[in-house]
Structure formats: structure tokens, C-alpha cells
């Protein structure tokens, strides 16, 4: 596969030379990089397993591979193994060689029953490496693979670096589960990345759609509800040793706010009152509601509001829904014509 940017070629060269966990910033072409590895290994003399992908990702990778080769989809040495295939059909595909995109559940079963010729496996490509946890099927697959094959490669890919920044020693644990010792970090401020992006600047036209009067009213009411929840959370901060400096409306508008609060509460989560837990959940829900206001159409947004009302229970502890700003959210939106 022809990679258009120099830093993408450098990433592939690094990973080919040495196994590693690739952590790349979003939007830098991880799909192209993974597709390049499929093209490299989609030969009958190789047997490479691609795990932890969904059907949409597999379809996109196959389409990219077809577009960059002279072969049709049937002629490619890239196959998808699902539960629709029989045991004998799967065994034939393993002998056929190439790259196999396979569901984790089926691969575990085939590994445990020795249907996969593990000693012949060239290596494993792990997509969405940030989802691999100690209890995940993918971690078990890699352990079974390493027990029977110490020579095959393991290359892992992720474009969600924030998952490795939260918690205690998350990256170290991930490397241990992936049986890797090296991390290749490629942020946007990497010198090679910056040079590549600056030399290929795009003309961007920004179009801003102003909010309607009703949307502005709902937005202001949601922020007021968030402030109500934050005030309640501040009152209980002394009992649970919560840093009140982080409890501001400005911080609550960002997704990282959930991580900040949970990071403080996780060690004492078993001692946190149900009211505090409910407040944390309500803040997350209100922040999502703020995003839905500008992404959903009026019909779907109204359905979401009705769902909130339908699931509300007086004893649930959701204090915000009983406030005047909450009443404004529901009343203003119900007055909007469909």
C-alpha cells in the first residue's frame, strides 16, 4: 500500500524492524498503516492473525487492500473467519495462509483445540490495543500464542492515547498483556509528523451555524443544572476528600472531567455515598446532553429527554431533574414544533 506521508512510512519501517505497541494521535492515518501491514503479510507463505477488529473495520481494510492491489477480493490472501464457517473450513483457511481477521471467541476455541497450527503462525496484529485488559479474551489469546510460539511477532496498534494515561501504570500493564517491551509514540507534535502536515496544508472553510433561541435557552438551563450538581458535590467534598478546585462548570464541560473525578474517587469508591455516585453520573449525563443538543435533530433529542423522564424515580437521588432549570429544559423543548 502506498503511504502518502513520510512519517507513515517511518512508522511502518520501525514496526517491521521491531515488535512494539504503536500509539498514534487520532487522524494520522492508523488505518493506512494497518493496511500497509496487511499488504506486506497477505502472502500464502505467511499466516498472520488480525484480532480485536469489528466487521466495519475489516470491510474498510479489505476495500483499501483491493484498491491498492491488482487482485480482486476473492484473490486476496486476506480472509475473515466468523462463526458461519465450519471447523473444517477454518482449518483449510489456516493452511491457505495469508492474513486472517478472526473473532476472539473463535480463535480461543481453535487455539485450545489445536486447530490453529500455532508453530506456523508468522505473527499477530492487535488492533484497538487500548481495549486489551487483563480479563479480555485478546490477552488470553496472546498468552496462549506465546506459550507455543516464541518466535512469531506481535504488533499492536492504537490511536487513543488517553486510555493509557489514566489509572496507575496503565501503559506498563498493557505492555505486559501484549508481551511487548517497546512503545512507539507518534503525537502530532513529533518533528516528522509536524513537517509532513505543514508541507501538505489544506484549505479549510469554517461554517458556523448559530444556535436558535430555544437551543440557547436549553443550553443555559443544562449548564445551570450542572452547576447545581457541582454545588451538591462540593458540599460532600470534605467527607470524601475531593479536590474542590476541579469542581467547576468549565472543567465539567470536558470529557476529562469524568476521569479527574473518578481518579480521585476510585480509591475510596466503596466508601462514597450513593448520593455522590449519583451526582457523578448525573454530571456525565448532563454533559452528554449538552453535546446531543447540537448533534441530534429535534425529534431524537426529544426522544432522549423523554427517556430521561421515563427512567426517573423520585428515590433515585437525581436532584437536578426537580430544579427550575430542568423544568425549563423540558418545557422549552416541548414547545418547539416538530
mmCIF file of C-alpha atoms in Angstrom:
data_model
loop_
_atom_site.group_PDB
_atom_site.id
_atom_site.type_symbol
_atom_site.label_atom_id
_atom_site.label_comp_id
_atom_site.label_asym_id
_atom_site.label_seq_id
_atom_site.Cartn_x
_atom_site.Cartn_y
_atom_site.Cartn_z
ATOM 1 C CA UNK A 1 0.000 0.000 0.000
ATOM 2 C CA UNK A 2 1.361 3.383 -0.975
ATOM 3 C CA UNK A 3 1.626 5.587 2.101
ATOM 4 C CA UNK A 4 1.337 9.278 1.164
ATOM 5 C CA UNK A 5 3.153 10.810 4.139
ATOM 6 C CA UNK A 6 6.811 10.339 5.162
ATOM 7 C CA UNK A 7 6.054 9.784 8.850
ATOM 8 C CA UNK A 8 3.670 6.923 7.969
ATOM 9 C CA UNK A 9 6.451 5.195 6.047
ATOM 10 C CA UNK A 10 8.796 5.689 9.003
ATOM 11 C CA UNK A 11 6.225 4.195 11.389
ATOM 12 C CA UNK A 12 5.842 1.095 9.223
ATOM 13 C CA UNK A 13 9.620 0.710 8.889
ATOM 14 C CA UNK A 14 10.040 0.894 12.675
ATOM 15 C CA UNK A 15 7.356 -1.700 13.335
ATOM 16 C CA UNK A 16 8.632 -4.075 10.675
ATOM 17 C CA UNK A 17 12.098 -3.926 12.219
ATOM 18 C CA UNK A 18 10.994 -4.466 15.818
ATOM 19 C CA UNK A 19 7.795 -5.501 17.592
ATOM 20 C CA UNK A 20 6.159 -2.662 19.509
ATOM 21 C CA UNK A 21 2.948 -1.045 20.650
ATOM 22 C CA UNK A 22 2.177 1.817 18.287
ATOM 23 C CA UNK A 23 0.318 4.699 19.939
ATOM 24 C CA UNK A 24 -0.527 7.353 17.383
ATOM 25 C CA UNK A 25 -2.617 10.506 17.554
ATOM 26 C CA UNK A 26 -6.069 10.385 16.005
ATOM 27 C CA UNK A 27 -6.333 11.439 12.393
ATOM 28 C CA UNK A 28 -2.786 10.470 11.417
ATOM 29 C CA UNK A 29 -3.832 7.513 9.274
ATOM 30 C CA UNK A 30 -3.743 4.472 11.524
ATOM 31 C CA UNK A 31 -5.983 2.619 9.064
ATOM 32 C CA UNK A 32 -3.474 3.228 6.262
ATOM 33 C CA UNK A 33 -0.644 1.985 8.470
ATOM 34 C CA UNK A 34 -2.524 -1.162 9.450
ATOM 35 C CA UNK A 35 -3.456 -1.657 5.796
ATOM 36 C CA UNK A 36 0.227 -1.495 4.850
ATOM 37 C CA UNK A 37 0.935 -4.428 7.168
ATOM 38 C CA UNK A 38 -1.913 -6.400 5.626
ATOM 39 C CA UNK A 39 -0.373 -5.870 2.204
ATOM 40 C CA UNK A 40 3.070 -6.887 3.476
ATOM 41 C CA UNK A 41 1.872 -10.132 5.058
ATOM 42 C CA UNK A 42 -1.018 -11.118 2.754
ATOM 43 C CA UNK A 43 1.076 -13.796 1.070
ATOM 44 C CA UNK A 44 0.428 -17.561 1.179
ATOM 45 C CA UNK A 45 3.805 -18.223 2.830
ATOM 46 C CA UNK A 46 2.658 -16.223 5.879
ATOM 47 C CA UNK A 47 -0.006 -16.954 8.453
ATOM 48 C CA UNK A 48 -0.858 -13.735 10.274
ATOM 49 C CA UNK A 49 -3.827 -13.325 12.626
ATOM 50 C CA UNK A 50 -5.600 -9.971 12.884
ATOM 51 C CA UNK A 51 -7.572 -9.688 16.122
ATOM 52 C CA UNK A 52 -9.703 -7.160 18.006
ATOM 53 C CA UNK A 53 -11.372 -5.596 14.971
ATOM 54 C CA UNK A 54 -15.057 -5.201 14.177
ATOM 55 C CA UNK A 55 -16.808 -6.021 10.905
ATOM 56 C CA UNK A 56 -16.775 -2.397 9.715
ATOM 57 C CA UNK A 57 -13.025 -2.097 10.213
ATOM 58 C CA UNK A 58 -12.433 -5.385 8.399
ATOM 59 C CA UNK A 59 -14.552 -4.235 5.453
ATOM 60 C CA UNK A 60 -12.659 -0.940 5.235
ATOM 61 C CA UNK A 61 -9.291 -2.701 5.360
ATOM 62 C CA UNK A 62 -10.351 -5.165 2.670
ATOM 63 C CA UNK A 63 -11.605 -2.366 0.414
ATOM 64 C CA UNK A 64 -8.342 -0.460 0.879
ATOM 65 C CA UNK A 65 -6.341 -3.584 0.088
ATOM 66 C CA UNK A 66 -8.355 -4.235 -3.086
ATOM 67 C CA UNK A 67 -7.939 -0.617 -4.180
ATOM 68 C CA UNK A 68 -4.165 -0.799 -3.812
ATOM 69 C CA UNK A 69 -3.612 -4.176 -5.471
ATOM 70 C CA UNK A 70 -4.449 -5.631 -8.853
ATOM 71 C CA UNK A 71 -6.284 -8.583 -7.305
ATOM 72 C CA UNK A 72 -9.989 -8.895 -6.642
ATOM 73 C CA UNK A 73 -11.368 -9.526 -3.155
ATOM 74 C CA UNK A 74 -11.552 -13.270 -3.864
ATOM 75 C CA UNK A 75 -7.927 -13.352 -4.980
ATOM 76 C CA UNK A 76 -6.539 -11.658 -1.890
ATOM 77 C CA UNK A 77 -4.857 -13.631 0.848
ATOM 78 C CA UNK A 78 -6.967 -11.788 3.407
ATOM 79 C CA UNK A 79 -9.859 -13.709 4.877
ATOM 80 C CA UNK A 80 -12.422 -13.109 7.600
ATOM 81 C CA UNK A 81 -13.162 -16.046 9.888
ATOM 82 C CA UNK A 82 -16.541 -15.980 11.628
ATOM 83 C CA UNK A 83 -18.908 -18.458 13.240
ATOM 84 C CA UNK A 84 -20.509 -19.033 9.823
ATOM 85 C CA UNK A 85 -17.526 -21.170 8.802
ATOM 86 C CA UNK A 86 -17.357 -24.804 9.849
ATOM 87 C CA UNK A 87 -14.434 -26.339 11.715
ATOM 88 C CA UNK A 88 -13.069 -27.942 8.542
ATOM 89 C CA UNK A 89 -13.402 -24.710 6.569
ATOM 90 C CA UNK A 90 -11.472 -22.828 9.227
ATOM 91 C CA UNK A 91 -8.738 -25.478 9.235
ATOM 92 C CA UNK A 92 -8.431 -25.161 5.437
ATOM 93 C CA UNK A 93 -8.096 -21.381 5.694
ATOM 94 C CA UNK A 94 -5.302 -21.689 8.254
ATOM 95 C CA UNK A 95 -3.427 -23.924 5.807
ATOM 96 C CA UNK A 96 -4.192 -21.496 2.976
ATOM 97 C CA UNK A 97 -2.046 -18.796 4.619
ATOM 98 C CA UNK A 98 -2.203 -15.018 4.379
ATOM 99 C CA UNK A 99 -3.856 -12.682 6.871
ATOM 100 C CA UNK A 100 -6.852 -13.938 8.848
ATOM 101 C CA UNK A 101 -9.188 -11.455 10.540
ATOM 102 C CA UNK A 102 -10.790 -13.618 13.189
ATOM 103 C CA UNK A 103 -13.120 -13.076 16.117
ATOM 104 C CA UNK A 104 -11.516 -13.596 19.507
ATOM 105 C CA UNK A 105 -14.069 -16.159 20.665
ATOM 106 C CA UNK A 106 -13.469 -18.444 17.681
ATOM 107 C CA UNK A 107 -9.691 -18.043 17.838
ATOM 108 C CA UNK A 108 -9.601 -19.033 21.516
ATOM 109 C CA UNK A 109 -11.617 -22.143 20.758
ATOM 110 C CA UNK A 110 -9.367 -23.077 17.832
ATOM 111 C CA UNK A 111 -6.218 -22.463 19.879
ATOM 112 C CA UNK A 112 -7.425 -24.618 22.766
ATOM 113 C CA UNK A 113 -8.422 -27.454 20.418
ATOM 114 C CA UNK A 114 -5.149 -27.177 18.443
ATOM 115 C CA UNK A 115 -6.926 -26.412 15.166
ATOM 116 C CA UNK A 116 -4.576 -23.492 14.598
ATOM 117 C CA UNK A 117 -1.029 -24.564 13.650
ATOM 118 C CA UNK A 118 0.468 -22.176 16.200
ATOM 119 C CA UNK A 119 4.047 -23.144 15.337
ATOM 120 C CA UNK A 120 3.392 -21.951 11.774
ATOM 121 C CA UNK A 121 1.830 -18.604 12.745
ATOM 122 C CA UNK A 122 4.034 -15.771 11.495
ATOM 123 C CA UNK A 123 2.588 -13.306 13.976
ATOM 124 C CA UNK A 124 -0.412 -11.471 15.400
ATOM 125 C CA UNK A 125 -1.613 -7.941 14.630
ATOM 126 C CA UNK A 126 -3.595 -6.468 17.537
ATOM 127 C CA UNK A 127 -5.920 -3.628 16.551
ATOM 128 C CA UNK A 128 -7.513 -1.328 19.159
ATOM 129 C CA UNK A 129 -4.815 -2.274 21.667
ATOM 130 C CA UNK A 130 -6.275 0.120 24.246
ATOM 131 C CA UNK A 131 -9.163 -2.343 24.715
ATOM 132 C CA UNK A 132 -6.901 -5.198 25.792
ATOM 133 C CA UNK A 133 -7.286 -5.728 29.535
ATOM 134 C CA UNK A 134 -6.277 -8.409 31.997
ATOM 135 C CA UNK A 135 -9.703 -10.044 31.682
ATOM 136 C CA UNK A 136 -10.111 -9.666 27.918
ATOM 137 C CA UNK A 137 -10.127 -12.590 25.516
ATOM 138 C CA UNK A 138 -7.365 -10.953 23.476
ATOM 139 C CA UNK A 139 -4.954 -11.073 26.426
ATOM 140 C CA UNK A 140 -5.669 -14.798 26.825
ATOM 141 C CA UNK A 141 -5.075 -15.341 23.096
ATOM 142 C CA UNK A 142 -1.670 -13.663 23.263
ATOM 143 C CA UNK A 143 -0.690 -15.749 26.285
ATOM 144 C CA UNK A 144 -1.647 -18.986 24.506
ATOM 145 C CA UNK A 145 0.260 -17.848 21.427
ATOM 146 C CA UNK A 146 3.441 -17.013 23.337
ATOM 147 C CA UNK A 147 3.364 -20.303 25.237
ATOM 148 C CA UNK A 148 3.564 -22.266 21.979
ATOM 149 C CA UNK A 149 5.347 -19.822 19.684
ATOM 150 C CA UNK A 150 8.203 -17.682 20.970
ATOM 151 C CA UNK A 151 9.396 -16.579 17.517
ATOM 152 C CA UNK A 152 6.250 -15.086 15.978
ATOM 153 C CA UNK A 153 5.812 -11.333 16.080
ATOM 154 C CA UNK A 154 3.216 -9.322 17.997
ATOM 155 C CA UNK A 155 2.456 -5.806 16.776
ATOM 156 C CA UNK A 156 -0.209 -3.711 18.495
ATOM 157 C CA UNK A 157 -1.941 -0.535 17.302
ATOM 158 C CA UNK A 158 -3.945 2.216 19.000
ATOM 159 C CA UNK A 159 -4.999 5.767 18.162
ATOM 160 C CA UNK A 160 -6.469 6.544 21.572
ATOM 161 C CA UNK A 161 -3.513 7.595 23.765
ATOM 162 C CA UNK A 162 -5.757 8.939 26.525
ATOM 163 C CA UNK A 163 -6.643 5.372 27.538
ATOM 164 C CA UNK A 164 -3.025 4.776 28.533
ATOM 165 C CA UNK A 165 -2.774 7.994 30.558
ATOM 166 C CA UNK A 166 -5.483 7.263 33.142
ATOM 167 C CA UNK A 167 -5.093 4.962 36.096
ATOM 168 C CA UNK A 168 -1.955 3.545 37.686
ATOM 169 C CA UNK A 169 0.777 2.157 35.391
ATOM 170 C CA UNK A 170 -1.778 1.535 32.629
ATOM 171 C CA UNK A 171 0.799 1.560 29.841
ATOM 172 C CA UNK A 172 3.110 -0.788 31.729
ATOM 173 C CA UNK A 173 0.234 -3.212 32.310
ATOM 174 C CA UNK A 174 -0.773 -3.023 28.650
ATOM 175 C CA UNK A 175 2.750 -3.888 27.505
ATOM 176 C CA UNK A 176 2.810 -6.861 29.841
ATOM 177 C CA UNK A 177 -0.507 -8.151 28.495
ATOM 178 C CA UNK A 178 0.646 -7.643 24.905
ATOM 179 C CA UNK A 179 4.001 -9.357 25.550
ATOM 180 C CA UNK A 180 5.824 -6.291 24.240
ATOM 181 C CA UNK A 181 8.725 -4.256 25.587
ATOM 182 C CA UNK A 182 8.711 -1.218 23.336
ATOM 183 C CA UNK A 183 6.284 1.642 22.703
ATOM 184 C CA UNK A 184 6.373 3.786 19.571
ATOM 185 C CA UNK A 185 4.774 7.148 20.362
ATOM 186 C CA UNK A 186 3.735 9.372 17.476
ATOM 187 C CA UNK A 187 1.947 12.533 18.682
ATOM 188 C CA UNK A 188 1.072 15.401 16.387
ATOM 189 C CA UNK A 189 3.990 17.471 17.709
ATOM 190 C CA UNK A 190 6.513 14.818 16.608
ATOM 191 C CA UNK A 191 9.042 16.569 14.334
ATOM 192 C CA UNK A 192 8.452 14.274 11.345
ATOM 193 C CA UNK A 193 4.671 14.480 11.747
ATOM 194 C CA UNK A 194 4.712 18.278 12.001
ATOM 195 C CA UNK A 195 6.875 18.599 8.902
ATOM 196 C CA UNK A 196 4.637 16.246 6.921
ATOM 197 C CA UNK A 197 1.432 18.020 7.918
ATOM 198 C CA UNK A 198 2.831 21.513 7.371
ATOM 199 C CA UNK A 199 4.016 20.625 3.880
ATOM 200 C CA UNK A 200 0.541 19.337 2.953
ATOM 201 C CA UNK A 201 -1.727 22.008 4.374
ATOM 202 C CA UNK A 202 -5.365 22.006 3.323
ATOM 203 C CA UNK A 203 -7.666 24.910 2.628
ATOM 204 C CA UNK A 204 -10.325 24.818 5.315
ATOM 205 C CA UNK A 205 -13.590 26.715 5.142
ATOM 206 C CA UNK A 206 -15.262 27.010 8.534
ATOM 207 C CA UNK A 207 -19.018 27.452 8.563
ATOM 208 C CA UNK A 208 -20.602 28.322 11.887
ATOM 209 C CA UNK A 209 -24.275 27.688 12.402
ATOM 210 C CA UNK A 210 -25.643 29.827 15.243
ATOM 211 C CA UNK A 211 -27.895 28.267 17.861
ATOM 212 C CA UNK A 212 -31.580 29.029 17.760
ATOM 213 C CA UNK A 213 -33.180 30.966 20.602
ATOM 214 C CA UNK A 214 -34.681 27.768 22.038
ATOM 215 C CA UNK A 215 -31.341 25.943 21.827
ATOM 216 C CA UNK A 216 -29.607 28.777 23.679
ATOM 217 C CA UNK A 217 -32.244 28.599 26.424
ATOM 218 C CA UNK A 218 -31.842 24.819 26.755
ATOM 219 C CA UNK A 219 -28.044 25.119 26.730
ATOM 220 C CA UNK A 220 -28.110 27.701 29.523
ATOM 221 C CA UNK A 221 -30.530 25.546 31.539
ATOM 222 C CA UNK A 222 -28.319 22.450 31.183
ATOM 223 C CA UNK A 223 -25.295 24.408 32.416
ATOM 224 C CA UNK A 224 -27.355 25.632 35.390
ATOM 225 C CA UNK A 225 -28.275 22.014 36.185
ATOM 226 C CA UNK A 226 -24.601 21.063 36.039
ATOM 227 C CA UNK A 227 -23.818 23.894 38.435
ATOM 228 C CA UNK A 228 -26.493 22.585 40.827
ATOM 229 C CA UNK A 229 -24.884 19.126 40.784
ATOM 230 C CA UNK A 230 -21.432 20.632 41.325
ATOM 231 C CA UNK A 231 -22.670 22.622 44.314
ATOM 232 C CA UNK A 232 -24.040 19.432 45.869
ATOM 233 C CA UNK A 233 -20.751 17.671 45.114
ATOM 234 C CA UNK A 234 -18.786 20.479 46.786
ATOM 235 C CA UNK A 235 -20.878 20.118 49.936
ATOM 236 C CA UNK A 236 -19.879 16.483 50.218
ATOM 237 C CA UNK A 237 -16.236 17.073 49.210
ATOM 238 C CA UNK A 238 -14.987 17.350 52.792
ATOM 239 C CA UNK A 239 -16.403 13.946 53.698
ATOM 240 C CA UNK A 240 -14.815 12.196 50.716
ATOM 241 C CA UNK A 241 -11.616 14.269 50.405
ATOM 242 C CA UNK A 242 -12.431 15.578 46.939
ATOM 243 C CA UNK A 243 -10.406 18.436 45.460
ATOM 244 C CA UNK A 244 -12.959 21.233 45.072
ATOM 245 C CA UNK A 245 -10.667 23.243 42.768
ATOM 246 C CA UNK A 246 -11.543 20.834 39.963
ATOM 247 C CA UNK A 247 -15.281 21.113 40.603
ATOM 248 C CA UNK A 248 -16.073 23.962 38.222
ATOM 249 C CA UNK A 249 -18.560 24.233 35.386
ATOM 250 C CA UNK A 250 -15.734 24.981 32.931
ATOM 251 C CA UNK A 251 -13.997 21.700 33.803
ATOM 252 C CA UNK A 252 -17.268 19.774 33.762
ATOM 253 C CA UNK A 253 -17.761 20.589 30.070
ATOM 254 C CA UNK A 254 -14.857 18.326 29.071
ATOM 255 C CA UNK A 255 -14.729 14.528 28.928
ATOM 256 C CA UNK A 256 -11.542 14.562 31.003
ATOM 257 C CA UNK A 257 -13.650 15.775 33.947
ATOM 258 C CA UNK A 258 -15.077 12.265 34.384
ATOM 259 C CA UNK A 259 -11.549 10.864 34.501
ATOM 260 C CA UNK A 260 -10.405 13.501 37.014
ATOM 261 C CA UNK A 261 -13.304 12.813 39.380
ATOM 262 C CA UNK A 262 -13.106 9.019 39.095
ATOM 263 C CA UNK A 263 -9.336 9.127 39.615
ATOM 264 C CA UNK A 264 -9.932 10.858 42.951
ATOM 265 C CA UNK A 265 -12.856 8.654 43.951
ATOM 266 C CA UNK A 266 -11.652 5.216 42.780
ATOM 267 C CA UNK A 267 -9.501 4.508 45.880
ATOM 268 C CA UNK A 268 -12.456 5.271 48.163
ATOM 269 C CA UNK A 269 -15.338 4.288 45.846
ATOM 270 C CA UNK A 270 -16.576 1.713 48.353
ATOM 271 C CA UNK A 271 -16.965 4.492 50.949
ATOM 272 C CA UNK A 272 -18.625 7.006 48.641
ATOM 273 C CA UNK A 273 -22.306 7.600 49.363
ATOM 274 C CA UNK A 274 -24.982 6.689 46.839
ATOM 275 C CA UNK A 275 -25.854 10.377 46.535
ATOM 276 C CA UNK A 276 -22.308 11.270 45.481
ATOM 277 C CA UNK A 277 -22.200 8.412 42.977
ATOM 278 C CA UNK A 278 -25.494 9.626 41.535
ATOM 279 C CA UNK A 279 -24.152 13.189 41.246
ATOM 280 C CA UNK A 280 -21.096 11.981 39.331
ATOM 281 C CA UNK A 281 -23.350 10.019 36.971
ATOM 282 C CA UNK A 282 -25.725 12.968 36.554
ATOM 283 C CA UNK A 283 -22.849 15.290 35.612
ATOM 284 C CA UNK A 284 -21.725 12.883 32.912
ATOM 285 C CA UNK A 285 -25.274 12.554 31.599
ATOM 286 C CA UNK A 286 -25.783 16.347 31.529
ATOM 287 C CA UNK A 287 -22.500 16.857 29.682
ATOM 288 C CA UNK A 288 -23.630 14.297 27.105
ATOM 289 C CA UNK A 289 -26.979 16.078 26.878
ATOM 290 C CA UNK A 290 -25.112 19.293 26.102
ATOM 291 C CA UNK A 291 -23.421 17.558 23.181
ATOM 292 C CA UNK A 292 -26.639 15.955 21.960
ATOM 293 C CA UNK A 293 -28.238 19.399 21.821
ATOM 294 C CA UNK A 294 -26.041 20.361 18.858
ATOM 295 C CA UNK A 295 -25.725 16.912 17.224
ATOM 296 C CA UNK A 296 -29.221 15.398 17.440
ATOM 297 C CA UNK A 297 -32.174 16.609 15.442
ATOM 298 C CA UNK A 298 -35.155 17.892 17.432
ATOM 299 C CA UNK A 299 -37.064 14.593 17.203
ATOM 300 C CA UNK A 300 -34.239 12.412 18.539
ATOM 301 C CA UNK A 301 -33.336 14.983 21.175
ATOM 302 C CA UNK A 302 -36.944 14.984 22.362
ATOM 303 C CA UNK A 303 -36.927 11.168 22.485
ATOM 304 C CA UNK A 304 -33.796 11.284 24.626
ATOM 305 C CA UNK A 305 -35.431 13.756 27.023
ATOM 306 C CA UNK A 306 -38.494 11.517 27.247
ATOM 307 C CA UNK A 307 -36.221 8.582 28.063
ATOM 308 C CA UNK A 308 -34.698 10.567 30.931
ATOM 309 C CA UNK A 309 -38.164 11.344 32.290
ATOM 310 C CA UNK A 310 -39.350 7.753 31.868
ATOM 311 C CA UNK A 311 -36.382 6.358 33.811
ATOM 312 C CA UNK A 312 -36.552 8.950 36.583
ATOM 313 C CA UNK A 313 -37.580 7.718 40.007
ATOM 314 C CA UNK A 314 -38.176 10.033 42.997
ATOM 315 C CA UNK A 315 -35.873 7.905 45.134
ATOM 316 C CA UNK A 316 -33.083 7.747 42.551
ATOM 317 C CA UNK A 317 -31.270 10.753 44.013
ATOM 318 C CA UNK A 318 -31.213 12.764 40.763
ATOM 319 C CA UNK A 319 -31.816 16.106 42.424
ATOM 320 C CA UNK A 320 -31.196 18.191 39.293
ATOM 321 C CA UNK A 321 -34.336 16.978 37.500
ATOM 322 C CA UNK A 322 -36.507 18.574 40.203
ATOM 323 C CA UNK A 323 -34.951 22.030 39.791
ATOM 324 C CA UNK A 324 -36.296 25.022 37.869
ATOM 325 C CA UNK A 325 -33.570 24.847 35.156
ATOM 326 C CA UNK A 326 -34.551 21.230 34.456
ATOM 327 C CA UNK A 327 -38.185 22.273 34.116
ATOM 328 C CA UNK A 328 -37.022 24.873 31.611
ATOM 329 C CA UNK A 329 -35.198 22.218 29.539
ATOM 330 C CA UNK A 330 -38.310 20.080 29.151
ATOM 331 C CA UNK A 331 -40.799 22.930 28.765
ATOM 332 C CA UNK A 332 -38.802 24.864 26.152
ATOM 333 C CA UNK A 333 -38.179 21.785 24.024
ATOM 334 C CA UNK A 334 -41.785 20.586 24.208
ATOM 335 C CA UNK A 335 -42.894 23.957 22.832
ATOM 336 C CA UNK A 336 -40.705 23.567 19.711
ATOM 337 C CA UNK A 337 -42.754 22.442 16.675
ATOM 338 C CA UNK A 338 -41.503 19.192 15.052
#
